Short mmCIF file of C-alpha atoms in Angstrom, two decimals:
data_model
loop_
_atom_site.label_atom_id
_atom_site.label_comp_id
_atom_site.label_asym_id
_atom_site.label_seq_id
_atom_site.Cartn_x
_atom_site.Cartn_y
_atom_site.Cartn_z
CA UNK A 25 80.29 103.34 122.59
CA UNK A 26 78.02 104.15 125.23
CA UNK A 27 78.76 104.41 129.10
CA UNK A 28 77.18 100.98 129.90
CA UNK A 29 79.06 98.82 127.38
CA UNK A 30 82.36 100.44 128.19
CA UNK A 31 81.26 99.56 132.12
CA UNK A 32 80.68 96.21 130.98
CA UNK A 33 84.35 95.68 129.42
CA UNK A 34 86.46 97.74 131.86
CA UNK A 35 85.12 95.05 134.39
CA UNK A 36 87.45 92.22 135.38
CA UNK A 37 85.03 89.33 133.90
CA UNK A 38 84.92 92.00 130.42
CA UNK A 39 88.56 92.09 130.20
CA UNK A 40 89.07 88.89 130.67
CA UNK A 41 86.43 87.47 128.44
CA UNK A 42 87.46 90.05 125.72
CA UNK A 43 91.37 88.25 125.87
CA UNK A 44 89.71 85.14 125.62
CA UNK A 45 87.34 85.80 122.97
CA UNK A 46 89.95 87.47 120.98
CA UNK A 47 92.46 84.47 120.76
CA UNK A 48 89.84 82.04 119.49
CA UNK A 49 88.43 84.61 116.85
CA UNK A 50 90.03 85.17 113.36
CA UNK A 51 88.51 86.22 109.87
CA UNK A 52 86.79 83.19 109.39
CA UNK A 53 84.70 82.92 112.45
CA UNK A 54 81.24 82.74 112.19
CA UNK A 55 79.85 85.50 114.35
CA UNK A 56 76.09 83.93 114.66
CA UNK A 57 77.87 81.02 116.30
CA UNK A 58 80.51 83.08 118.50
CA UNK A 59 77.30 85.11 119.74
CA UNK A 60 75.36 81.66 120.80
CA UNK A 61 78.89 79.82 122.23
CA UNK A 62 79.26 83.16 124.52
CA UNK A 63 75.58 83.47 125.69
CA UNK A 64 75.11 79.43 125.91
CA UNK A 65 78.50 80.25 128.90
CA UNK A 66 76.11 82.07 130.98
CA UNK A 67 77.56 85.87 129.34
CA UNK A 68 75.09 88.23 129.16
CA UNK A 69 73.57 89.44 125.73
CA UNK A 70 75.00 93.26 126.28
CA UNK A 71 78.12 91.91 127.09
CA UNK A 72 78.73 89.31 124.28
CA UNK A 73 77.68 92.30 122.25
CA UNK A 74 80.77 94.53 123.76
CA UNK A 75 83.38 91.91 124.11
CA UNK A 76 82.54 90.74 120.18
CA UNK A 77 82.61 94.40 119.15
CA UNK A 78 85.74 95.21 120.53
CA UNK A 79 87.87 92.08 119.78
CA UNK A 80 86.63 92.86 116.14
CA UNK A 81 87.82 96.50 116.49
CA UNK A 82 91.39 95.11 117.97
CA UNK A 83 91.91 92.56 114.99
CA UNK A 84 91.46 95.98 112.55
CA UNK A 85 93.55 98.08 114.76
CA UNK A 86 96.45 95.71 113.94
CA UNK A 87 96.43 96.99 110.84
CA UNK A 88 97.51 100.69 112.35
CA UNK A 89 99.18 100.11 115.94
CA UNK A 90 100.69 96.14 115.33
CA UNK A 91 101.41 94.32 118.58
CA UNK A 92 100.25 97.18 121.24
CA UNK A 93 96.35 96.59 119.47
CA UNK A 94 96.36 93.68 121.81
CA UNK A 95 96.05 95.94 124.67
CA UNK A 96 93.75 98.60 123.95
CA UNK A 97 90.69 99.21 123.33
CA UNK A 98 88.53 101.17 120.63
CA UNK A 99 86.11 102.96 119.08
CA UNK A 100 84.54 102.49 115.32
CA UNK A 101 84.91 106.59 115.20
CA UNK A 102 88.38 106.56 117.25
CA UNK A 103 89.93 104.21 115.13
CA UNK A 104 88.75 105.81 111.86
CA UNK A 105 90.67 108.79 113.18
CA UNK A 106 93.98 107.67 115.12
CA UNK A 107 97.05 107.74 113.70
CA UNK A 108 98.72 105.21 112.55
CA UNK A 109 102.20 103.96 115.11
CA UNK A 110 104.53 104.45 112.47
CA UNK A 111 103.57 107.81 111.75
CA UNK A 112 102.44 109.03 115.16
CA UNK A 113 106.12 107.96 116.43
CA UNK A 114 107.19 110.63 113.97
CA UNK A 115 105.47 112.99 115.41
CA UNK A 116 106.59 112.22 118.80
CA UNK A 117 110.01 112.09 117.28
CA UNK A 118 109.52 115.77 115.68
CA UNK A 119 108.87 116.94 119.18
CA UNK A 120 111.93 115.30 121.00
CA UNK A 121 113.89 116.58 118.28
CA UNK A 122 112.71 120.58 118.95
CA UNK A 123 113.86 119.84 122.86
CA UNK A 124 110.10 119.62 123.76
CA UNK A 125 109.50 117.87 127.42
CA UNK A 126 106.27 117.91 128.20
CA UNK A 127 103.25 118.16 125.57
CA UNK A 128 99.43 118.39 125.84
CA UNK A 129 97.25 116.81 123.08
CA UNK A 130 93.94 118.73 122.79
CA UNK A 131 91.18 116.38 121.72
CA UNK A 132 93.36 112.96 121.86
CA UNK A 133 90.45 110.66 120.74
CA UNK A 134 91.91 107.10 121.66
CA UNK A 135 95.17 108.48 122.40
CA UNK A 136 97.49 107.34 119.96
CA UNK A 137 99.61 110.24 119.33
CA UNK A 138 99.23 110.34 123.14
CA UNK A 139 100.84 106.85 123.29
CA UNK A 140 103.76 107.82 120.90
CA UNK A 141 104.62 110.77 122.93
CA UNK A 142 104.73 108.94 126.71
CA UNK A 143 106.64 106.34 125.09
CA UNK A 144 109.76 108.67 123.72
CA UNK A 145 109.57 109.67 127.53
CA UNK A 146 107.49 113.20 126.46
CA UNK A 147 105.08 113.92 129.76
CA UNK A 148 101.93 114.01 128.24
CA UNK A 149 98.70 115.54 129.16
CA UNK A 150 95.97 114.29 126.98
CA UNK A 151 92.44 115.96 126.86
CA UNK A 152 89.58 114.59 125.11
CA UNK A 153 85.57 115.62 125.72
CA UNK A 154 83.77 112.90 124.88
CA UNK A 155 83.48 110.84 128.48
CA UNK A 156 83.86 107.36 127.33
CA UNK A 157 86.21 108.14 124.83
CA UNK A 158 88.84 109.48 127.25
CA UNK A 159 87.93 106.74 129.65
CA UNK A 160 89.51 104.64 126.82
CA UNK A 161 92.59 106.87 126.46
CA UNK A 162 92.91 106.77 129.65
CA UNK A 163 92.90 102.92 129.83
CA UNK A 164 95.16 102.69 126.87
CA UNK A 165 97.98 105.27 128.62
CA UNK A 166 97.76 103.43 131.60
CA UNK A 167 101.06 101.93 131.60
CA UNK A 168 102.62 105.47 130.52
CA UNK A 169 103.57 108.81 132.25
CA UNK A 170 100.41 110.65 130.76
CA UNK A 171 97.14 112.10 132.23
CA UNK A 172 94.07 112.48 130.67
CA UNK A 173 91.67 114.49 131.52
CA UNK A 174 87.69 114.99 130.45
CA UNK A 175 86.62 118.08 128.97
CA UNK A 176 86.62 120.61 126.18
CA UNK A 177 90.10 120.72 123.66
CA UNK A 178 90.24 124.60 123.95
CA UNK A 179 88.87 125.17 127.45
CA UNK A 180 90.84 122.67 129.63
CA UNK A 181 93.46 124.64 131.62
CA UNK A 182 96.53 122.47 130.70
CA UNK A 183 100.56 124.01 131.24
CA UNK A 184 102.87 121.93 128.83
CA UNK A 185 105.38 123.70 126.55
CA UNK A 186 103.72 122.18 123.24
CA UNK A 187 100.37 121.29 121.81
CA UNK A 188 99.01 118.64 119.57
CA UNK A 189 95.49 119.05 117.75
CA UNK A 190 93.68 116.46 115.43
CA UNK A 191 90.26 117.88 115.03
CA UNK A 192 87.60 115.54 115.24
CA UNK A 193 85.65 115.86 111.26
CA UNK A 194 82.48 113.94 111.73
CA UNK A 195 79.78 113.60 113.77
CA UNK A 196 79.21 110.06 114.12
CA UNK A 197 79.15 108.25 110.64
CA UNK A 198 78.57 111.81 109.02
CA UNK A 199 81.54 113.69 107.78
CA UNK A 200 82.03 117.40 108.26
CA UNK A 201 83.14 119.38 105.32
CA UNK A 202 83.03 122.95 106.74
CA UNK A 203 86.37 123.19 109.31
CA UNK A 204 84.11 125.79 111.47
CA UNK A 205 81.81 122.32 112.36
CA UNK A 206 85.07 120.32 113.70
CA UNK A 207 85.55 119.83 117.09
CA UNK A 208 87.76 121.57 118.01
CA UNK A 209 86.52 124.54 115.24
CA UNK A 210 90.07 124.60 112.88
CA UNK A 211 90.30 128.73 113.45
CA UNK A 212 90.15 127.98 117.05
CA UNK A 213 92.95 125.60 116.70
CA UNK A 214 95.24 127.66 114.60
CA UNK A 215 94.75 130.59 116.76
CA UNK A 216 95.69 128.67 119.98
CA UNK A 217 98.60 127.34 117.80
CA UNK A 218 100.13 130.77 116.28
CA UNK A 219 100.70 131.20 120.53
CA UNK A 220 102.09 128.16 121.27
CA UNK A 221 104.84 125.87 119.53
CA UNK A 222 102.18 122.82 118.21
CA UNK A 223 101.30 120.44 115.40
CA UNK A 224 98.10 120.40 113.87
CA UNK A 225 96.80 116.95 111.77
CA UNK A 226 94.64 117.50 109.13
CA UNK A 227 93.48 115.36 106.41
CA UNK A 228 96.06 115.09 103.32
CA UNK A 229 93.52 116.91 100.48
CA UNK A 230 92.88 120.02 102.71
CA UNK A 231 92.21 122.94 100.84
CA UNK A 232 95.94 124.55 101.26
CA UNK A 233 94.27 128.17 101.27
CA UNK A 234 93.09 127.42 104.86
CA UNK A 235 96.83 127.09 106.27
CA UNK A 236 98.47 129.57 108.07
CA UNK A 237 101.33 131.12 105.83
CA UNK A 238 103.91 131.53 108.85
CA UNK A 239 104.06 127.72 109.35
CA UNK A 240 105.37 124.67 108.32
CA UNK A 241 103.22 122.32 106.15
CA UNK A 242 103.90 118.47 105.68
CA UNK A 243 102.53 115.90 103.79
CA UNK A 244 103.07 112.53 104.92
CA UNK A 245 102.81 109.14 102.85
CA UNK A 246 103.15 106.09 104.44
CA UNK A 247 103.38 102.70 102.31
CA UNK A 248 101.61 103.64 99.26
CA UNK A 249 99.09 105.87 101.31
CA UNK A 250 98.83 109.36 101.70
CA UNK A 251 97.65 109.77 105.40
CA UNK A 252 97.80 113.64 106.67
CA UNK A 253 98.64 117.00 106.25
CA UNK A 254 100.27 118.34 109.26
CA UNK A 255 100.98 122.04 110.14
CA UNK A 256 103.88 122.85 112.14
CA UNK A 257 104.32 126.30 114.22
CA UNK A 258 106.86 127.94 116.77
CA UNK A 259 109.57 126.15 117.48
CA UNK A 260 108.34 122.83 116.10
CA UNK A 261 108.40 124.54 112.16
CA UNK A 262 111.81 124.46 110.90
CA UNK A 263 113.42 127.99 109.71
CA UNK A 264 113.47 127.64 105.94
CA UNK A 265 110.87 124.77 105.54
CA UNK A 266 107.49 125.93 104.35
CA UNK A 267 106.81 122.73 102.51
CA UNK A 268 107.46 119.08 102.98
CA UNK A 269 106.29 115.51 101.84
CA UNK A 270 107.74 112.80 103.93
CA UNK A 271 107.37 109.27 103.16
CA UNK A 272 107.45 106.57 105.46
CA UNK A 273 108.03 102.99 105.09
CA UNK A 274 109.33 99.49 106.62
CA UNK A 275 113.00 100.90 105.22
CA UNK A 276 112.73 104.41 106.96
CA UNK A 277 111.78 108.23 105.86
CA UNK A 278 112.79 109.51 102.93
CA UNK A 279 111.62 113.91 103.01
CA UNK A 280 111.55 116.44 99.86
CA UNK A 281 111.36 120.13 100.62
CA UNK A 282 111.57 123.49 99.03
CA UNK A 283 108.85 125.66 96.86
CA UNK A 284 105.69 124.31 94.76
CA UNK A 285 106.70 124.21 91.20
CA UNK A 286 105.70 121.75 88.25
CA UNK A 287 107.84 120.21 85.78
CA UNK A 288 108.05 121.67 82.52
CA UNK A 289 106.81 118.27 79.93
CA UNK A 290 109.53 116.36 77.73
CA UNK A 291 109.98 113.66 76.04
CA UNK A 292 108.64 110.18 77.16
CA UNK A 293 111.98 108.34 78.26
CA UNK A 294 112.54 104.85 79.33
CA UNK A 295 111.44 105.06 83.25
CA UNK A 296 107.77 106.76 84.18
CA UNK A 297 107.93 107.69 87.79
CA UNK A 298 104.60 108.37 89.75
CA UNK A 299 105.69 110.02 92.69
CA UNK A 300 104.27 109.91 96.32
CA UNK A 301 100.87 111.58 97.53
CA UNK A 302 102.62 113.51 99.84
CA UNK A 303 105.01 115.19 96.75
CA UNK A 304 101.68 115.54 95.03
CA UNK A 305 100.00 117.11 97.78
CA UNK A 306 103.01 119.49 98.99
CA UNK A 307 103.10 120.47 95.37
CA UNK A 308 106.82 119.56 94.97
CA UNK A 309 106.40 117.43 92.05
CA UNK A 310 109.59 120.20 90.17
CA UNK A 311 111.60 119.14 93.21
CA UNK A 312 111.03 115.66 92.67
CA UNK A 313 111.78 115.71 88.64
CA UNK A 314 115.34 117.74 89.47
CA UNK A 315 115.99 115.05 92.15
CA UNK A 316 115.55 112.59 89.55
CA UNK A 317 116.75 114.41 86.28
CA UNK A 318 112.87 113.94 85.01
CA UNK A 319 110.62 116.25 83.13
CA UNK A 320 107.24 115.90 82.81
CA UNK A 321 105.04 113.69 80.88
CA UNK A 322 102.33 116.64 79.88
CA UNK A 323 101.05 119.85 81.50
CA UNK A 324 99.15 119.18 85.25
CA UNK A 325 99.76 115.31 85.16
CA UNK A 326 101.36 114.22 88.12
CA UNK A 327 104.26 112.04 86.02
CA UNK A 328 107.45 112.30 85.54
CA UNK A 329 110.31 110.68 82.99
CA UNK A 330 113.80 110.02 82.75
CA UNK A 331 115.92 107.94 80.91
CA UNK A 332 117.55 106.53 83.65
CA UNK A 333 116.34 104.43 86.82
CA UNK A 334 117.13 106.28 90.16
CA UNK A 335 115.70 104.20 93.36
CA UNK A 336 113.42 106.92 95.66
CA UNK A 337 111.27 106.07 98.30
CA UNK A 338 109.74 109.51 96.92
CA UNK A 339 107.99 107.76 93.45
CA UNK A 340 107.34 104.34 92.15
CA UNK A 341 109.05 103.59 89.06
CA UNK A 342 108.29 102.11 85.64
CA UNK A 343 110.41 100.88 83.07
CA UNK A 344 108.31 101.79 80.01
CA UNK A 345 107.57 98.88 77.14
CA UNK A 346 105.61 101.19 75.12
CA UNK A 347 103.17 103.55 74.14
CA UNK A 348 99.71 103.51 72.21
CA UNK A 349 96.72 104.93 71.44
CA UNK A 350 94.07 104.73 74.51
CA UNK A 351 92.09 103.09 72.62
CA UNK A 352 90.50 99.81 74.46
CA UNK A 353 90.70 97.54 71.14
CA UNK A 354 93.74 97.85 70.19
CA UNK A 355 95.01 97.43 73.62
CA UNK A 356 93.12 94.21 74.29
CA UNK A 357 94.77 93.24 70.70
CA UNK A 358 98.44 94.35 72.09
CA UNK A 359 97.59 92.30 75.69
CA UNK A 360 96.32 89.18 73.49
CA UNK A 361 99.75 89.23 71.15
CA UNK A 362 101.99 89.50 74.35
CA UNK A 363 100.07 87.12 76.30
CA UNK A 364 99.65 88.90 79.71
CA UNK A 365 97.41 87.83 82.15
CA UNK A 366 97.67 90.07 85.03
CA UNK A 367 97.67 94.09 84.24
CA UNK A 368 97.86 96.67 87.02
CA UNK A 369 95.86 99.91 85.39
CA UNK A 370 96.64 103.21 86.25
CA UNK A 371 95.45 106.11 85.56
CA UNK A 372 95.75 109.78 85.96
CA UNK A 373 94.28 112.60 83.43
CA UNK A 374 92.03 109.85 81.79
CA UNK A 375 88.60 108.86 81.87
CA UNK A 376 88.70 104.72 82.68
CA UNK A 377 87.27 102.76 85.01
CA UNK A 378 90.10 100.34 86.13
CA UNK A 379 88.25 97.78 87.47
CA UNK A 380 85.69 97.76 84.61
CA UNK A 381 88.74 98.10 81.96
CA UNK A 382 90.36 95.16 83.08
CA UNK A 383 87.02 92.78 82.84
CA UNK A 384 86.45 93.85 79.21
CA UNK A 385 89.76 93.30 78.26
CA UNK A 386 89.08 89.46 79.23
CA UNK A 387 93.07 88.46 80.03
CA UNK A 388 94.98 85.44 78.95
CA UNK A 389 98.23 84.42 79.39
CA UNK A 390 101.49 83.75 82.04
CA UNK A 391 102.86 87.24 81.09
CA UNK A 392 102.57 90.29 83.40
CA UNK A 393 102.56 93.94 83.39
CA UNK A 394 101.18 97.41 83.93
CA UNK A 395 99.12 99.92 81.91
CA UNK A 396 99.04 103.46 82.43
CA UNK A 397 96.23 105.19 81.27
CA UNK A 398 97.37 109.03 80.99
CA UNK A 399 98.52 112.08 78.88
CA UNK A 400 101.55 112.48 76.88
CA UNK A 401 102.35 116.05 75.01
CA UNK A 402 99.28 116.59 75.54
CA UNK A 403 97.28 113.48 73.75
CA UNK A 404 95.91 110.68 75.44
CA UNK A 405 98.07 107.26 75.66
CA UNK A 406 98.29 104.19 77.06
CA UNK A 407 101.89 103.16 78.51
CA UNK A 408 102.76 99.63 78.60
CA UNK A 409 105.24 99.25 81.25
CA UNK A 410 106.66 96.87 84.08
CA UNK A 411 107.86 97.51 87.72
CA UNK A 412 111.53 96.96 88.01
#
């Protein structure tokens, strides 16, 4: 967003049009005719062009920040990047929790962890280099105890007792792979943070070799999604924990911690469990299977099996029909004898193309269930199995 079109909708008429625009508009609106209604009103091209923009932008955001999207505004980059409420209020929890009062958050984009800080009551000084960007933060904290300020993450005097870091990784649409390209540069960040109690958000596959041994690394799933990696240091890391997953859902948080370690394989049992990203990521998939009383299904896959049912927020279960060869045919001739219609495929630790599977396998029938393409002792299966 450049400085003109963010003039243009921090302006009375903008705001106002935007709220308007915004109520009429839904997924089926035709945007060639929205463009012509709004210009035929006497609105001018550029600012059709920003109000449209952004009210798409708000209806997306729902997805992530729910009720409040209604009042903020975006970017296609900062929304890409912000965290989701849910999850941000956990980090804002995290810090209440460690007695933190006031925290600074170095490079706040939008400003949603901002947002879930001022509203636990944190006092928040947010810091963000891109001009228009932190206009925008500063427009969404508006209504909060929080300051924002424009300049560089690292080089911005701020004095709060905690810091907050999510490192910008791209550069427009182009994403950065090398952490020394990220703004602010990741050694940078974990340098300021080994100083200074802070939490550092990092994308959930990060290459674990590039986090600092003397912290605190989570994993955090939320819904079916894996969403970040976040390092924890001083007094936010807690004594003991060097490993998390946390998963988050409309029910609350379930956590696993303790040391990587891998199941040793068994035998396939009634229940397949496919546990969370976050267990996968963490590498706690051994603390999962004693949770559960599982082994695994085969060396490095991520499954695990039991012969009993035990509800976690930590896996998805399975109850398992049964097994055969992963062999397409006689699949599709297994399907066609039990008449199911809709199949879920999953797959880890085998070659298939879901999407493609399914359309070959031409399905018929009221009868429903899911496959799981995968390894078992070793050999290749299929699983035939339904969701409790």
């Amino acid at each position: 967003m450049d400085a003109e079109e963010l003039r243009l909708l921090l302006s009375k008429d903008g705001l106002a049009l935007l709220e308007r625009t915004e109520a009429q508009l839904d997924d089926r609106s035709d945007v060639v005719r929205e463009v012509s209604r709004l210009r035929a009103d006497g609105h001018a091209p550029a600012l059709v062009a920003a109000v449209l923009s952004q009210a798409r932008l708000r209806r997306r955001a729902r997805a992530k920040f729910g009720e409040f999207a209604a009042g903020m505004l975006f970017t296609e980059a900062g929304l890409e990047q912000a965290t989701r409420l849910r999850v941000a209020a956990h980090h804002a929890g995290r810090m209440r929790r460690a007695g933190i009062v006031s925290v600074a958050d170095l490079g706040c984009g939008i400003g949603a962890d901002a947002l879930a800080f001022a509203t636990l009551g944190l006092e928040v000084t947010a810091v963000e280099r891109d001009e228009a960007t932190a206009a925008i933060a500063a427009f969404n904290l508006a209504a909060w105890h929080a300051t924002v300020l424009h300049g560089d993450a690292l080089e911005t005097p701020v004095d709060a007792e905690a810091l907050w870091f999510d490192p910008a990784r791209r550069d427009g649409a182009r994403r950065l792979n090398d952490p020394g390209d990220w703004s602010p540069a990741l050694d940078a960040v974990f340098a300021r943070a080994a100083a200074q109690p802070a939490g550092v958000k990092l994308a959930p596959g990060i290459d674990r070799a590039l986090l600092p041994a003397d912290a605190e690394h989570q994993w955090v799933t939320d819904g079916l999604e894996t969403v970040e990696a976040v390092v924890w240091t001083g007094a936010l890391a807690r004594p003991g924990v060097a490993r998390s997953a946390l998963v988050l859902s409309d029910e609350g948080a379930e956590e696993l911690t303790g040391e990587a370690s891998h199941p040793e394989p068994g035998e396939l049992g009634e229940w397949l469990y496919e546990p969370a990203g976050a267990v996968i990521r963490a590498e706690l998939i051994g603390a999962l299977a004693d949770r559960l009383g599982a082994t695994g299904v085969s060396d490095g896959i991520a499954y695990l099996s039991a012969d009993r049912h035990v509800e976690t927020p930590l896996a998805q279960a399975f109850r398992v029909r049964e097994t055969l060869p992963l062999d397409e045919r006689r699949i599709a001739q297994r399907l066609r004898e039990l008449g199911i219609g809709e199949l879920e495929i999953k797959k880890r630790g085998a070659d298939v193309d879901p999407a493609a599977l399914r359309k070959r396998l031409k399905l018929k029938g009221d009868g429903r269930a899911t496959l799981i393409a995968t390894r078992v002792g070793g050999r290749h299966r299929a699983i035939l199995a339904d969701r409790p």
